[in-house]
Coordinates of C-alpha atoms in Angstrom, one line a residue:
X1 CA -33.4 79.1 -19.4
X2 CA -30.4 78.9 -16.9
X3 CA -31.8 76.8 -14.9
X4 CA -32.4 74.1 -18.0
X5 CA -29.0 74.8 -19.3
X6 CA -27.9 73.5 -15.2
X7 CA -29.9 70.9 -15.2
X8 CA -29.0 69.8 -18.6
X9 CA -25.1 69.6 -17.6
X10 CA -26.4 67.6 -14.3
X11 CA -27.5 64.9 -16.4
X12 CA -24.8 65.1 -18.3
X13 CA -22.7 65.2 -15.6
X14 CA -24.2 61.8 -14.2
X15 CA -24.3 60.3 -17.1
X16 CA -21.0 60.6 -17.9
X17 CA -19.9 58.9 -14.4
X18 CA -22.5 56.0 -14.9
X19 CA -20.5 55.5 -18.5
X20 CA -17.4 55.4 -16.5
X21 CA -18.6 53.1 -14.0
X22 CA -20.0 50.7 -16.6
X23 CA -16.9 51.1 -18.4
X24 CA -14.7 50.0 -15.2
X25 CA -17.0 47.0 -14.6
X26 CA -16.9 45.9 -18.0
X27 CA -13.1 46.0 -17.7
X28 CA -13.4 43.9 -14.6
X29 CA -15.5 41.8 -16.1
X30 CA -13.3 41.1 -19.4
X31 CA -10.2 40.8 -17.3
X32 CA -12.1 38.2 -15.3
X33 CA -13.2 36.2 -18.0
X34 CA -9.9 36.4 -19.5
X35 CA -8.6 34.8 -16.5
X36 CA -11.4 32.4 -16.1
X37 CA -10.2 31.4 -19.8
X38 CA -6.3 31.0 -19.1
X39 CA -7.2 29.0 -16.3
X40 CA -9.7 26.8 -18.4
X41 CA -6.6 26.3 -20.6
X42 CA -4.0 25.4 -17.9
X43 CA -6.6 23.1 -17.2
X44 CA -6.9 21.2 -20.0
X45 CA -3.3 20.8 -20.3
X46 CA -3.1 18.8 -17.2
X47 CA -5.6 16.9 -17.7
X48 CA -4.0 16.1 -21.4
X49 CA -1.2 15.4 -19.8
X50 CA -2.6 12.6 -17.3
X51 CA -4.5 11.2 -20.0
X52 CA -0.7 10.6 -21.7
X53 CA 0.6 8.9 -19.3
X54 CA -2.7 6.9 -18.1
X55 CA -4.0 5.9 -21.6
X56 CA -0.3 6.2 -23.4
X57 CA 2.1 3.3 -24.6
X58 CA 4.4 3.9 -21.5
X59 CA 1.1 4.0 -18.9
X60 CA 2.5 0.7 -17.1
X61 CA 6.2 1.9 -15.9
X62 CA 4.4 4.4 -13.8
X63 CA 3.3 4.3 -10.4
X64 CA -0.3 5.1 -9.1
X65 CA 1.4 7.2 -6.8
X66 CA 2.7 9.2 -10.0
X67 CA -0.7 9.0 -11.5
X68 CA -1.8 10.8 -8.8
X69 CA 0.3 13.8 -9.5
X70 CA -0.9 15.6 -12.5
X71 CA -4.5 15.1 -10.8
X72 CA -3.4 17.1 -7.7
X73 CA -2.4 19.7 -10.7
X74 CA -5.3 19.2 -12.3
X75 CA -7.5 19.8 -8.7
X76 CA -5.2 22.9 -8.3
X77 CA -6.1 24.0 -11.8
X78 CA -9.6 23.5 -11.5
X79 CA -9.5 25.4 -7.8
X80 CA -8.1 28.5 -10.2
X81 CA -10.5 28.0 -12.2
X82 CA -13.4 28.1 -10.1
X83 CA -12.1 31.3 -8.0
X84 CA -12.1 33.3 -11.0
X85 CA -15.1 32.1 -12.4
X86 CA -17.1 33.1 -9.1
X87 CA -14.9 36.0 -9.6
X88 CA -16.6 36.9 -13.1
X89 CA -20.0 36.1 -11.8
X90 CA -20.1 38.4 -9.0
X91 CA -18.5 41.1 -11.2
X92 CA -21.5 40.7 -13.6
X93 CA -23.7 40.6 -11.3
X94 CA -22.5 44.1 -9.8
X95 CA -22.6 45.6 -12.9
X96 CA -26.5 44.7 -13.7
X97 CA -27.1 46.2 -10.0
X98 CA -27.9 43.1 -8.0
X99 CA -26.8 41.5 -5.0
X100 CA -24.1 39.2 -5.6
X101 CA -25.2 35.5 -4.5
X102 CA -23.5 33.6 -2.1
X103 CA -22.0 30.2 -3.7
X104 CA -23.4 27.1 -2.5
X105 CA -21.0 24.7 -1.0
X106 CA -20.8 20.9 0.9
X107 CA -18.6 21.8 3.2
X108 CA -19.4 18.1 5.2
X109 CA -19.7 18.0 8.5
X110 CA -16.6 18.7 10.9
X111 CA -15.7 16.1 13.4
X112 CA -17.4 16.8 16.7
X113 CA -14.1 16.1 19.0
X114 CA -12.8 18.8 17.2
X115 CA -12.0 22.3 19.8
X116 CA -14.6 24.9 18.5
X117 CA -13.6 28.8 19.0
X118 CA -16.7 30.9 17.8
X119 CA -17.0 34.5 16.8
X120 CA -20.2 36.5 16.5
X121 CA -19.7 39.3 13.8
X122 CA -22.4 41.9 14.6
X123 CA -24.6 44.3 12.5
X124 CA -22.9 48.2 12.8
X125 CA -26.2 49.0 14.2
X126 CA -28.9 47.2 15.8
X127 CA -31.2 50.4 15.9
X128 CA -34.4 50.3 14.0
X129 CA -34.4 52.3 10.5
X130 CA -37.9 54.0 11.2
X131 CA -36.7 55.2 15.2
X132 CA -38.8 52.2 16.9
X133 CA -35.6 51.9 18.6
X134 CA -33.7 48.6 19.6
X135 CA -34.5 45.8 16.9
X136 CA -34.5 42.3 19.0
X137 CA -33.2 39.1 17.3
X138 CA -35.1 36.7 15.3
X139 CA -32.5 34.3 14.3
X140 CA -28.9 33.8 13.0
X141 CA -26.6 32.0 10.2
X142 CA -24.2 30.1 11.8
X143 CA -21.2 28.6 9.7
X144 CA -18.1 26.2 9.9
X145 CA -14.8 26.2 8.5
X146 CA -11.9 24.1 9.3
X147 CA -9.0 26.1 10.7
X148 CA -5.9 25.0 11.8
X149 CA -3.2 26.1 14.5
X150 CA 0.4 25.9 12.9
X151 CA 2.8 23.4 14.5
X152 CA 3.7 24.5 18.0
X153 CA 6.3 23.6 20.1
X154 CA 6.3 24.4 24.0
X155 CA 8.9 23.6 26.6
X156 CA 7.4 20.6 29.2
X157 CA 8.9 21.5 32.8
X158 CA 9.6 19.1 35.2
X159 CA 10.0 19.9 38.9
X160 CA 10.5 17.6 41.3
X161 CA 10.1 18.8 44.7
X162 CA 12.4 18.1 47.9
X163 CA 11.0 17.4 51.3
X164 CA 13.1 17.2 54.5
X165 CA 12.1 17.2 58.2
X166 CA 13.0 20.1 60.1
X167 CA 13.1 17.9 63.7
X168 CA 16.2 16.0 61.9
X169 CA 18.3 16.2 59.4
X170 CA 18.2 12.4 58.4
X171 CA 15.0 12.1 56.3
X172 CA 14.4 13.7 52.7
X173 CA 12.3 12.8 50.1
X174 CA 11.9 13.0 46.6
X175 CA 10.1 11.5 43.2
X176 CA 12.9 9.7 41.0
X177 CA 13.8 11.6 38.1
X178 CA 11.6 9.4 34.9
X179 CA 13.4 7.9 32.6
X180 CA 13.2 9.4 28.9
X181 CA 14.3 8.2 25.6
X182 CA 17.3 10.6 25.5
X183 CA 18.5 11.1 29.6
X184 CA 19.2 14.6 30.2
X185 CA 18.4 16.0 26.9
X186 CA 16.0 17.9 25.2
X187 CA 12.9 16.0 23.4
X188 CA 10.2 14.4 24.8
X189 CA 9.0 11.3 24.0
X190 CA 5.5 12.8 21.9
X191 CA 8.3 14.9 20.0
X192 CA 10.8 11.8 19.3
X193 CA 7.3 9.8 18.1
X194 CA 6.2 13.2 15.8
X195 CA 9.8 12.6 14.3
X196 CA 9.4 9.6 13.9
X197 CA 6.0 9.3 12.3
X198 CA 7.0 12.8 9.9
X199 CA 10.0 10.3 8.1
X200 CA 8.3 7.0 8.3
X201 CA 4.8 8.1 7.7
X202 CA 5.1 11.3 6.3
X203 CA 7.9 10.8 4.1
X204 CA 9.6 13.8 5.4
X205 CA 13.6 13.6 5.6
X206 CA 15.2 14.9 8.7
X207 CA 16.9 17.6 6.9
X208 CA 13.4 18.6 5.9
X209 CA 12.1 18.7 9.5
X210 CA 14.9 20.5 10.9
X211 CA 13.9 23.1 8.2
X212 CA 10.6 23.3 10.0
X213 CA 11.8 23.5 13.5
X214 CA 14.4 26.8 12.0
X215 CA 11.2 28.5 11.4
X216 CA 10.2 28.4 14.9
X217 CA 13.5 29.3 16.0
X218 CA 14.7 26.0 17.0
X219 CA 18.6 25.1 15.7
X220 CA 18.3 21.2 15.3
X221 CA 20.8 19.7 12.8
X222 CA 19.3 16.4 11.3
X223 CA 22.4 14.3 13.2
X224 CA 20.6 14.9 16.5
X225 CA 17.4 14.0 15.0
X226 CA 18.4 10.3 13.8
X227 CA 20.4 9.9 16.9
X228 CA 17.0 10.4 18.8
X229 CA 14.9 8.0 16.8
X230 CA 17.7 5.7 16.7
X231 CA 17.5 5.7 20.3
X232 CA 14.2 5.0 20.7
X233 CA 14.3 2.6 17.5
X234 CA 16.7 1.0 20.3
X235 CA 13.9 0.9 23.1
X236 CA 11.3 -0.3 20.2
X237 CA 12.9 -3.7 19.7
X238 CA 11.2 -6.2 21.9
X239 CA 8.0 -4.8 19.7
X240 CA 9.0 -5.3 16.6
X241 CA 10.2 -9.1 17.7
X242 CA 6.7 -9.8 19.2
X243 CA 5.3 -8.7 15.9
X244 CA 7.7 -11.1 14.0
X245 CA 6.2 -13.9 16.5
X246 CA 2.6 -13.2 15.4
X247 CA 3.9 -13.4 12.0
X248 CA 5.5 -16.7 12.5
X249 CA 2.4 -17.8 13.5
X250 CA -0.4 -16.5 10.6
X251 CA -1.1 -19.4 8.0
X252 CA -0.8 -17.3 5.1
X253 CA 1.3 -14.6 4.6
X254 CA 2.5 -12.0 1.7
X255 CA 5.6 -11.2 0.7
X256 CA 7.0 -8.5 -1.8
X257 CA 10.6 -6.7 -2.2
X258 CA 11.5 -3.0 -3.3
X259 CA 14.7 -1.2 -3.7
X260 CA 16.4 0.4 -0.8
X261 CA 19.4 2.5 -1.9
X262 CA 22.4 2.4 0.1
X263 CA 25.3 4.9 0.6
X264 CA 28.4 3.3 -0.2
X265 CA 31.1 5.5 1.1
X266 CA 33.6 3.7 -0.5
X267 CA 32.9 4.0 -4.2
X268 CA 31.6 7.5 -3.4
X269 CA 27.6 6.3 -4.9
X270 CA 25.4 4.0 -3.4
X271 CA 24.5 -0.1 -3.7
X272 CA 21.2 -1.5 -4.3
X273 CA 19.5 -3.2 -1.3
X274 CA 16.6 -4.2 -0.7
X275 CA 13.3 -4.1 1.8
X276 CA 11.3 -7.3 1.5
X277 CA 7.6 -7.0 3.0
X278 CA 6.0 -10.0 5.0
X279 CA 1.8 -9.2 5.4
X280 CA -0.7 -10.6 7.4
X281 CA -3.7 -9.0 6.9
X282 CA -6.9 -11.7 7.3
X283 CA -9.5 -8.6 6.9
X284 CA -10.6 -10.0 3.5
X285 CA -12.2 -13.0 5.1
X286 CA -13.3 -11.6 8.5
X287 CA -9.8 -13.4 10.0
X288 CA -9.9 -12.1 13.7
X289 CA -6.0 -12.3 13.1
X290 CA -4.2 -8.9 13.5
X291 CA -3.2 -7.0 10.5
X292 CA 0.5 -6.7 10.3
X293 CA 3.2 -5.5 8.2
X294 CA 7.4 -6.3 8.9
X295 CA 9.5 -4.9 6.8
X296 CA 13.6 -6.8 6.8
X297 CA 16.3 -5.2 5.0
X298 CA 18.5 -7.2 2.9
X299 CA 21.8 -6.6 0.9
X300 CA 20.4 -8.5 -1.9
X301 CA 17.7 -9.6 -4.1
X302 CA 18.5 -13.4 -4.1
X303 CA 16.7 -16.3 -2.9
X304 CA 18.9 -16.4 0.3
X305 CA 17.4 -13.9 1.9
X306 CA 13.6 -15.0 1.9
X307 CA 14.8 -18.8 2.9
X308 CA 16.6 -16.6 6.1
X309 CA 14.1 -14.3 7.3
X310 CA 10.7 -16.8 6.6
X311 CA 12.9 -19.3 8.8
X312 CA 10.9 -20.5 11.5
X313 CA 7.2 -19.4 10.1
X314 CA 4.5 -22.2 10.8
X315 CA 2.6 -21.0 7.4
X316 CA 1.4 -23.4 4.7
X317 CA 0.9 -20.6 1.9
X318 CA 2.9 -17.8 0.6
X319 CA 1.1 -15.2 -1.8
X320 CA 3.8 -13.7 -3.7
X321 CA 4.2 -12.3 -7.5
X322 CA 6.2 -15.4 -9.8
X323 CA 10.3 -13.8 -9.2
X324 CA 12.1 -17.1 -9.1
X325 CA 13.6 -16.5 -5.5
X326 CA 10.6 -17.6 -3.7
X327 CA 10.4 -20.7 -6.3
X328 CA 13.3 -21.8 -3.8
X329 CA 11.1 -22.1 -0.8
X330 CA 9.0 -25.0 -2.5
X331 CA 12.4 -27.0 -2.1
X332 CA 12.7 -27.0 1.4
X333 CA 11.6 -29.8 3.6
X334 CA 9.8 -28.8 6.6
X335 CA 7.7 -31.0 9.2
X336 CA 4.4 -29.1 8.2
X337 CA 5.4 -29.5 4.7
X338 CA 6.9 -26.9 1.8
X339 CA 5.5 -23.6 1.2
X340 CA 2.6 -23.3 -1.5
X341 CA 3.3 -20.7 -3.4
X342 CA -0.2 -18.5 -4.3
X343 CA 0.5 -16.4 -7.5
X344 CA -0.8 -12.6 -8.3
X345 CA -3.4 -12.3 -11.1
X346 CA -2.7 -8.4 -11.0
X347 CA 0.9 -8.9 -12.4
X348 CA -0.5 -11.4 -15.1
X349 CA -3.7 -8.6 -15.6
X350 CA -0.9 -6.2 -16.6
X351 CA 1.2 -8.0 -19.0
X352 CA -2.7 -8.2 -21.3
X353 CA -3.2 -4.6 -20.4
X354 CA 0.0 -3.8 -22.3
X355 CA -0.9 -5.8 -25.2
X356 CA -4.4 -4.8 -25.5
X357 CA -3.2 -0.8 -25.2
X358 CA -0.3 -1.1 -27.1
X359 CA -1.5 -3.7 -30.5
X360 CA -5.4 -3.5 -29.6
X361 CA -5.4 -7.5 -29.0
X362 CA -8.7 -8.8 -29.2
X363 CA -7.0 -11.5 -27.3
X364 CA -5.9 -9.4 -24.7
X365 CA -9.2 -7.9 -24.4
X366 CA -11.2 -11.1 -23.8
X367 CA -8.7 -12.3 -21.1
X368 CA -9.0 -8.8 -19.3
X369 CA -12.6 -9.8 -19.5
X370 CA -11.7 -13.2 -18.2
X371 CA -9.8 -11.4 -15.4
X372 CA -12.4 -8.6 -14.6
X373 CA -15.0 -11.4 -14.0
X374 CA -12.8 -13.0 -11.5
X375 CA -12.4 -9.6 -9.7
X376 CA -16.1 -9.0 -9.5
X377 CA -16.6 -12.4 -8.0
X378 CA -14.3 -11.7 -5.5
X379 CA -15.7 -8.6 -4.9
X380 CA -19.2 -10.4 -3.9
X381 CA -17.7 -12.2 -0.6
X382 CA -14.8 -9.9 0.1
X383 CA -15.0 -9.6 4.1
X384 CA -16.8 -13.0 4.2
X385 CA -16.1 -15.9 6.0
X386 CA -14.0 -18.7 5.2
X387 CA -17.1 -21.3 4.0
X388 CA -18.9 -18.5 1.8
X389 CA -15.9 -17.5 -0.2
X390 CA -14.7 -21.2 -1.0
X391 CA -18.3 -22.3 -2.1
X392 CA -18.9 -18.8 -4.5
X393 CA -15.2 -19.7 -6.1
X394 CA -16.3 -23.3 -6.3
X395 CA -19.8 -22.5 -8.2
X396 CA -18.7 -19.3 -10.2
X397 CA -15.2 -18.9 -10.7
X398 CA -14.1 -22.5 -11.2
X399 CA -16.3 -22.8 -14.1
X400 CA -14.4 -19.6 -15.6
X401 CA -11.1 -21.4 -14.8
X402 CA -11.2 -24.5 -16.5
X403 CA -12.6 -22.7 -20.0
X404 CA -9.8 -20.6 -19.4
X405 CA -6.4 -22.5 -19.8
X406 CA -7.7 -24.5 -22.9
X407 CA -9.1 -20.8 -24.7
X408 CA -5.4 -19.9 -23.6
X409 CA -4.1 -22.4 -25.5
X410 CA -5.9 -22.5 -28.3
X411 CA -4.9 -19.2 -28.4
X412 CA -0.8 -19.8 -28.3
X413 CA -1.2 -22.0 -31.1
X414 CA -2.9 -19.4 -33.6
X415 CA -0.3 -16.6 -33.2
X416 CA 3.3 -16.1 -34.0
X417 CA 5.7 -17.8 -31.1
X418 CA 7.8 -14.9 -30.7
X419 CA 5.4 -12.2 -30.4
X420 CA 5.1 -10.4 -27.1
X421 CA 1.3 -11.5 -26.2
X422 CA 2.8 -15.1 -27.0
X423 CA 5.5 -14.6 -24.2
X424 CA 2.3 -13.1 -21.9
X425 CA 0.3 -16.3 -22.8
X426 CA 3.2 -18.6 -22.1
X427 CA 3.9 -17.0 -19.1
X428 CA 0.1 -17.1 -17.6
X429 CA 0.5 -20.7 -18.3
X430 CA 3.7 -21.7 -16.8
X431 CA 2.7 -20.3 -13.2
X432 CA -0.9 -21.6 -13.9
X433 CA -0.7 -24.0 -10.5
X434 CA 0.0 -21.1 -8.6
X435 CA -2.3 -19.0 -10.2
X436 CA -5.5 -21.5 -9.3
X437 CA -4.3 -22.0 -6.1
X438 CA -6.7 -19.6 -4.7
X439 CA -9.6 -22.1 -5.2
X440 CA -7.9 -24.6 -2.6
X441 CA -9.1 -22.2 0.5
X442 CA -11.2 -19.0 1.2
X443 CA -8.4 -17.7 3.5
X444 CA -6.1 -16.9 0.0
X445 CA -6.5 -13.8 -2.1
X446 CA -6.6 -13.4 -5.8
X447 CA -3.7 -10.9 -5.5
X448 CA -0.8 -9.5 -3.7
X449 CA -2.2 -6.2 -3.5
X450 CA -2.3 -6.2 0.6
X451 CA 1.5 -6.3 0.4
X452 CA 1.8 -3.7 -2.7
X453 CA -0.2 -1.6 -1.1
X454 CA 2.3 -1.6 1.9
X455 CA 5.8 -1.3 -0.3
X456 CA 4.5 2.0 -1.8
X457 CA 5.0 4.4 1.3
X458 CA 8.6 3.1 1.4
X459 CA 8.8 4.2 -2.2
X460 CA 7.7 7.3 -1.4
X461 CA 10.3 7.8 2.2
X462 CA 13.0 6.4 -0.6
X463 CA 12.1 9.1 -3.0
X464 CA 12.3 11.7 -0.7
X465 CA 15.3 10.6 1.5
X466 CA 17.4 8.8 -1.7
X467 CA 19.3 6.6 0.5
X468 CA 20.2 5.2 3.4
X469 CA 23.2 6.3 5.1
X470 CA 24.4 2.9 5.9
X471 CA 22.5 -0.8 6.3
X472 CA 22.2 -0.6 10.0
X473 CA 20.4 2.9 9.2
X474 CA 18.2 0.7 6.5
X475 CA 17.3 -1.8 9.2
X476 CA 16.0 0.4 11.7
X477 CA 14.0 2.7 8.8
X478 CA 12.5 -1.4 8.0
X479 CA 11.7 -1.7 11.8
X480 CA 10.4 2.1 12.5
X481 CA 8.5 2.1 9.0
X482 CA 6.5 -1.6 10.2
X483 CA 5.6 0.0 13.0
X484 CA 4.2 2.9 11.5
X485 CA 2.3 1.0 8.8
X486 CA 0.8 -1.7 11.3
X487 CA -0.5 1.4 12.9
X488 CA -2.0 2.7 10.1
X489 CA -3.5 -1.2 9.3
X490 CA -5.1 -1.2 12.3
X491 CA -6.7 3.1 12.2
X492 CA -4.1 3.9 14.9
X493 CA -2.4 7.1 15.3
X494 CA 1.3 6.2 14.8
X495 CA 2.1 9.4 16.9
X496 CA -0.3 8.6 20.1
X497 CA 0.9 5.1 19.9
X498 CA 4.7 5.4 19.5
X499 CA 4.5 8.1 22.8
X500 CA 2.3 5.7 24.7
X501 CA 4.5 2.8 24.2
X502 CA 7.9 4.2 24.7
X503 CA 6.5 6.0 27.8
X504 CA 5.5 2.4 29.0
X505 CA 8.5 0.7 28.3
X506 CA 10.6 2.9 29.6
X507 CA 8.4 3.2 33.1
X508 CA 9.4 -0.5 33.1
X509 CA 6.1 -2.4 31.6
X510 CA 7.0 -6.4 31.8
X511 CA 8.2 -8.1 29.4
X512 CA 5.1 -10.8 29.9
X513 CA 2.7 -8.2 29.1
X514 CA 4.6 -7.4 25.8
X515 CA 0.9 -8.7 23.8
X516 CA -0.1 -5.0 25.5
X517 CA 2.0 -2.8 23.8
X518 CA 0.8 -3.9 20.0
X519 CA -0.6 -1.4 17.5
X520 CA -4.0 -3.6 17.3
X521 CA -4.5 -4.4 20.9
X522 CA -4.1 0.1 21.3
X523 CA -7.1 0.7 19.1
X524 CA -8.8 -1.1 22.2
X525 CA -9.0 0.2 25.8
X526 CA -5.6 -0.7 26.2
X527 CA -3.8 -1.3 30.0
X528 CA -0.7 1.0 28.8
X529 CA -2.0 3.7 31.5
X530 CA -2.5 1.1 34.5

């Protein structure tokens, strides 16, 4: 009877620990799904957010770069999200006894160049269960994942050796000291280019970077770091003037302007300048021309300072959104002729996107359907040569053309004059000549999206940095940042190249080989180590 009594408060015993377990679980459990939940929620305020500002009366004043913001948060969210999901999962899965499983992932497949340090995690024992002694191996599971050494910095050591003959005292020799960016001082060329790159590529300021090199125990204040890059910016020159030759040179070009904040010390704020954008880029019809972006700084926004920079380009046709300083370059006399001027159908798709999202005008909804035909068309012989593109505009988007501009205005006529989508219509219709101009030639785009695409890193360096510190400091960011984004045109590392070419120039590479040192002619075999 004992022995029942034991064996009764054994059970009870286990029981009671099995309740407890299944009571911590399900705790686990609930606080898992209760994060799960607040994470769901976080969620769904992001992404109620972005959908404000895509789909909301204000959607136009912001940037895609801004757009892109709340869906990094909403990436972040839904990372959160998922953790704690696979949290509750496993949890569950725990407290009904099984094996939790193992997510399934596409992880992609890691670049081969890429240094591979493996580790081989064994069993604690490779003895058989049953005594049969050593099990052998039948197999294994082998995974990747992408890790990463933090930034480094090492000290480069140069010693150059002396030599002197011991029968006289006459004769020594020795290698001539190289010469460097900054003689006798500290960085290296690869570190002056990683500067370089992390501002005008990066959009980091100096003040940031020097940030970075405190937490590896290097003191540099950012003065030392601009007066480096100005240096090199110095040794950079006859590249950014070969660059503006080639420019000179391309028959169409694009052109596009963006704020550049200036420190004025004297008023104790800063004055607006500006950074005008010149593009070639002759991708979109399989042009063998390089793709190249130049980048002048100007006091001013007025008409003056296109007619002064463009001086001296050979060009027939200038793709540029309708602001009434380019208008200017029509007027002057040249012996090839006056520019043509090729307008932007993405500024004139915006003004009916505004309309249509703002009133719901049918009117702007058929011309975005006007518009979006055009696009697709394009879309068809983007890449293709010269002859195919003409002769698909000629048979398909002609046709749409000349129904357009009568429907347009038709249209004018039926609705009040000083409405808003009256002022769009009018507008469309004033810069129609430049508008169509794009049927004249297969080397022209629809847009000035090549050249947009450009002025938004500088938006993003502006954000970051605020201002300049003075306008020579805004003309060498214009020349340091084309160099950088002509690398990136033509899938060059800005870093590599930047090292590679001050390295050159400074080891005295001729000025008649200057067509060498160009971002496009590095993403060949390039002669820069001859």
């Amino acid at each position: 009877m004992a022995s029942c009594d034991s064996l009764s408060a054994m059970e009870t015993a286990d029981l009671a620990r099995e309740n407890a377990l299944l009571k911590a679980r399900l705790a686990e459990v609930e606080a898992t799904l209760a994060e799960t939940q607040e994470a769901n929620r976080r969620l769904q305020d992001i992404l109620r957010a972005a959908q404000r500002e895509k789909f909301g009366k204000r959607s136009e004043k912001l940037s895609p770069d801004q757009f892109n913001l709340p869906l990094e948060d909403a990436e972040f969210a839904q990372g959160v999200l998922e953790a704690a999901q696979e949290k509750a999962e496993a949890a569950m899965q725990r407290a009904r006894g099984e094996e939790p499983r193992k997510p399934k992932r596409n992880r992609g497949h890691l670049p081969s160049h890429l240094p591979r340090v493996e580790r081989v995690i064994e069993p604690a024992s490779t003895l058989c269960p049953c005594g049969c002694g050593e099990m052998a191996k039948i197999g294994e599971d082998v995974s990747e994942r992408l890790d990463v050494i933090p930034a480094q910095f090492r000290v480069l050591v140069t010693r150059r050796p002396k030599y002197a003959c011991r029968r006289c005292s006459q004769a020594v020799a020795q290698a001539h000291a190289p010469e460097h960016v900054v003689p006798g001082g500290l960085p290296t060329e690869l570190f002056i280019a990683w500067i370089i790159v992390s501002k005008f590529g990066d959009h980091l300021p100096f003040y940031r970077q020097a940030e970075i090199f405190k937490r590896q125990g290097i003191n540099l204040d950012r003065g030392t770091l601009g007066n480096w890059v100005g240096r090199a910016c110095f040794h950079l020159m006859p590249v950014i003037n070969h660059m503006r030759a080639h420019l000179r040179g391309a028959e169409r070009i694009f052109v596009d302007e963006t704020r550049a904040p200036v420190l004025d010390p004297g008023r104790k704020a800063t004055k607006s300048g500006y950074f005008w954008a010149v593009v070639a880029d002759d991708r979109g019809h399989g042009g063998v021309g390089p793709p190249i972006v130049l980048f002048h700084y100007a006091p001013g926004r007025g008409k003056e300072h296109p007619l002064k920079f463009l001086a001296g380009y050979r060009g027939r046709f200038l793709q540029c959104d309708a602001y009434q300083s380019y208008n200017a370059l029509t007027e002057i006399a040249r012996d090839i002729g006056p520019w043509q001027l090729v307008y932007c159908w993405t500024h004139v798709r915006r003004r009916f996107v505004k309309r249509f999202e703002n009133e719901g005008s049918p009117i702007a909804e058929e011309m975005l359907r006007q518009i979006a035909l055009l696009y697709q068309i394009e879309k068809t012989v983007r890449g293709k040569e010269v002859a195919v593109r003409l002769a698909a505009r000629h048979e398909h988007s002609v046709p749409i053309i000349a129904a357009l501009k009568p429907w347009l205005e038709t249209q004018l006529s039926r609705i009040p004059q000083k409405s808003q989508l009256a002022e769009d219509i009018r507008y469309t219709l004033a810069h129609w000549p430049g508008l169509i101009r794009f049927l004249e030639a297969g080397t022209l785009e629809l847009d000035t999206n090549p050249v947009e695409n450009q002025i938004r890193p500088i938006a993003l360096t502006r954000k970051n940095a605020l201002f300049a510190g003075n306008e020579i400091g805004a003309e060498n960011w214009a020349m340091l940042a084309s160099l950088v984004a002509t690398c990136k045109m033509s899938g060059v590392n800005p870093v590599d190249y930047l090292d590679a070419t001050l390295r050159a120039i400074l080891d005295g590479y001729p000025q008649s080989g200057i067509e060498d040192l160009m971002p496009w002619r590095y993403a060949q075999p390039s002669s820069l180590a001859a």
